[in-house]
């Protein structure tokens, strides 16, 4: 995360959506996929976190790899399971 104030995790990809949590400055998280949604200071991409059903704005994320669009990712019954959250890779 590049925002020194932290970054809100949202229920949906919009600042009008409920805040589910907060990520601290320099936090590293896994990203499942991305969508185009509300524009935040010139960036309309939002990421879905890998370990929970929460969204963050790409405006404050420094990527170290590629992230597919959500339309290209097929969820499975294990997608949001405790086992998947604990797995490595």
mmCIF file of C-alpha atoms in Angstrom:
data_model
loop_
_atom_site.group_PDB
_atom_site.id
_atom_site.type_symbol
_atom_site.label_atom_id
_atom_site.label_comp_id
_atom_site.label_asym_id
_atom_site.label_seq_id
_atom_site.Cartn_x
_atom_site.Cartn_y
_atom_site.Cartn_z
ATOM 1 C CA UNK A 1 0.000 0.000 0.000
ATOM 2 C CA UNK A 2 1.335 3.382 -0.913
ATOM 3 C CA UNK A 3 -1.035 5.558 1.141
ATOM 4 C CA UNK A 4 0.681 6.633 4.353
ATOM 5 C CA UNK A 5 -2.726 6.939 6.011
ATOM 6 C CA UNK A 6 -3.635 3.326 5.237
ATOM 7 C CA UNK A 7 -6.218 2.010 2.815
ATOM 8 C CA UNK A 8 -9.856 1.089 3.418
ATOM 9 C CA UNK A 9 -11.069 -2.367 2.422
ATOM 10 C CA UNK A 10 -14.548 -1.952 0.947
ATOM 11 C CA UNK A 11 -17.528 -4.273 0.557
ATOM 12 C CA UNK A 12 -17.863 -3.215 -3.105
ATOM 13 C CA UNK A 13 -15.523 -1.298 -5.467
ATOM 14 C CA UNK A 14 -16.769 2.160 -4.472
ATOM 15 C CA UNK A 15 -16.106 4.710 -1.734
ATOM 16 C CA UNK A 16 -19.879 4.705 -1.120
ATOM 17 C CA UNK A 17 -19.553 1.100 0.049
ATOM 18 C CA UNK A 18 -19.100 -0.040 3.654
ATOM 19 C CA UNK A 19 -15.584 -0.177 5.108
ATOM 20 C CA UNK A 20 -14.744 -3.746 6.154
ATOM 21 C CA UNK A 21 -11.223 -3.117 7.420
ATOM 22 C CA UNK A 22 -8.054 -1.122 6.859
ATOM 23 C CA UNK A 23 -4.652 -2.008 5.424
ATOM 24 C CA UNK A 24 -1.586 -0.292 6.882
ATOM 25 C CA UNK A 25 1.039 1.623 4.907
ATOM 26 C CA UNK A 26 3.395 -0.811 3.128
ATOM 27 C CA UNK A 27 1.091 -3.795 3.816
ATOM 28 C CA UNK A 28 1.515 -6.653 1.344
ATOM 29 C CA UNK A 29 -1.617 -8.515 0.276
ATOM 30 C CA UNK A 30 -2.622 -11.067 -2.328
ATOM 31 C CA UNK A 31 -4.963 -9.910 -5.090
ATOM 32 C CA UNK A 32 -7.494 -12.247 -6.710
ATOM 33 C CA UNK A 33 -8.696 -10.100 -9.615
ATOM 34 C CA UNK A 34 -9.572 -6.589 -10.784
ATOM 35 C CA UNK A 35 -12.535 -4.639 -12.180
ATOM 36 C CA UNK A 36 -13.095 -1.160 -13.575
ATOM 37 C CA UNK A 37 -15.371 0.838 -11.278
ATOM 38 C CA UNK A 38 -15.352 4.198 -9.467
ATOM 39 C CA UNK A 39 -12.545 6.501 -10.574
ATOM 40 C CA UNK A 40 -10.204 7.465 -7.740
ATOM 41 C CA UNK A 41 -7.882 10.340 -8.683
ATOM 42 C CA UNK A 42 -7.566 9.176 -12.295
ATOM 43 C CA UNK A 43 -7.523 5.407 -11.631
ATOM 44 C CA UNK A 44 -10.708 3.368 -12.150
ATOM 45 C CA UNK A 45 -9.282 -0.070 -11.289
ATOM 46 C CA UNK A 46 -10.249 -1.865 -8.073
ATOM 47 C CA UNK A 47 -8.746 -5.108 -6.747
ATOM 48 C CA UNK A 48 -10.519 -7.942 -4.950
ATOM 49 C CA UNK A 49 -8.363 -9.293 -2.128
ATOM 50 C CA UNK A 50 -7.351 -12.943 -2.317
ATOM 51 C CA UNK A 51 -8.048 -13.859 1.309
ATOM 52 C CA UNK A 52 -11.439 -12.186 1.807
ATOM 53 C CA UNK A 53 -14.341 -10.605 -0.021
ATOM 54 C CA UNK A 54 -13.059 -7.016 0.142
ATOM 55 C CA UNK A 55 -12.065 -4.428 -2.478
ATOM 56 C CA UNK A 56 -9.270 -1.844 -2.554
ATOM 57 C CA UNK A 57 -8.589 0.970 -4.994
ATOM 58 C CA UNK A 58 -5.632 0.405 -7.341
ATOM 59 C CA UNK A 59 -4.734 4.079 -6.931
ATOM 60 C CA UNK A 60 -2.837 3.236 -3.744
ATOM 61 C CA UNK A 61 -1.347 -0.132 -4.725
ATOM 62 C CA UNK A 62 2.168 -0.802 -6.038
ATOM 63 C CA UNK A 63 1.901 -3.996 -8.092
ATOM 64 C CA UNK A 64 4.684 -6.567 -8.239
ATOM 65 C CA UNK A 65 2.963 -8.794 -10.812
ATOM 66 C CA UNK A 66 -0.095 -9.075 -13.008
ATOM 67 C CA UNK A 67 -3.713 -9.393 -11.883
ATOM 68 C CA UNK A 68 -6.440 -10.871 -14.143
ATOM 69 C CA UNK A 69 -9.836 -9.266 -14.649
ATOM 70 C CA UNK A 70 -12.509 -10.836 -12.435
ATOM 71 C CA UNK A 71 -14.506 -11.939 -15.487
ATOM 72 C CA UNK A 72 -11.575 -14.266 -16.295
ATOM 73 C CA UNK A 73 -11.418 -15.883 -12.825
ATOM 74 C CA UNK A 74 -13.717 -18.769 -11.920
ATOM 75 C CA UNK A 75 -14.414 -19.122 -8.162
ATOM 76 C CA UNK A 76 -14.503 -22.569 -6.576
ATOM 77 C CA UNK A 77 -16.113 -23.810 -3.336
ATOM 78 C CA UNK A 78 -12.709 -23.318 -1.662
ATOM 79 C CA UNK A 79 -12.189 -19.744 -2.853
ATOM 80 C CA UNK A 80 -13.093 -18.102 0.469
ATOM 81 C CA UNK A 81 -12.462 -21.072 2.754
ATOM 82 C CA UNK A 82 -10.131 -20.915 5.781
ATOM 83 C CA UNK A 83 -7.893 -23.458 4.023
ATOM 84 C CA UNK A 84 -7.443 -21.185 1.010
ATOM 85 C CA UNK A 85 -6.687 -18.183 3.215
ATOM 86 C CA UNK A 86 -3.915 -20.141 4.986
ATOM 87 C CA UNK A 87 -2.406 -21.686 1.838
ATOM 88 C CA UNK A 88 0.823 -20.427 0.361
ATOM 89 C CA UNK A 89 1.185 -19.480 -3.297
#
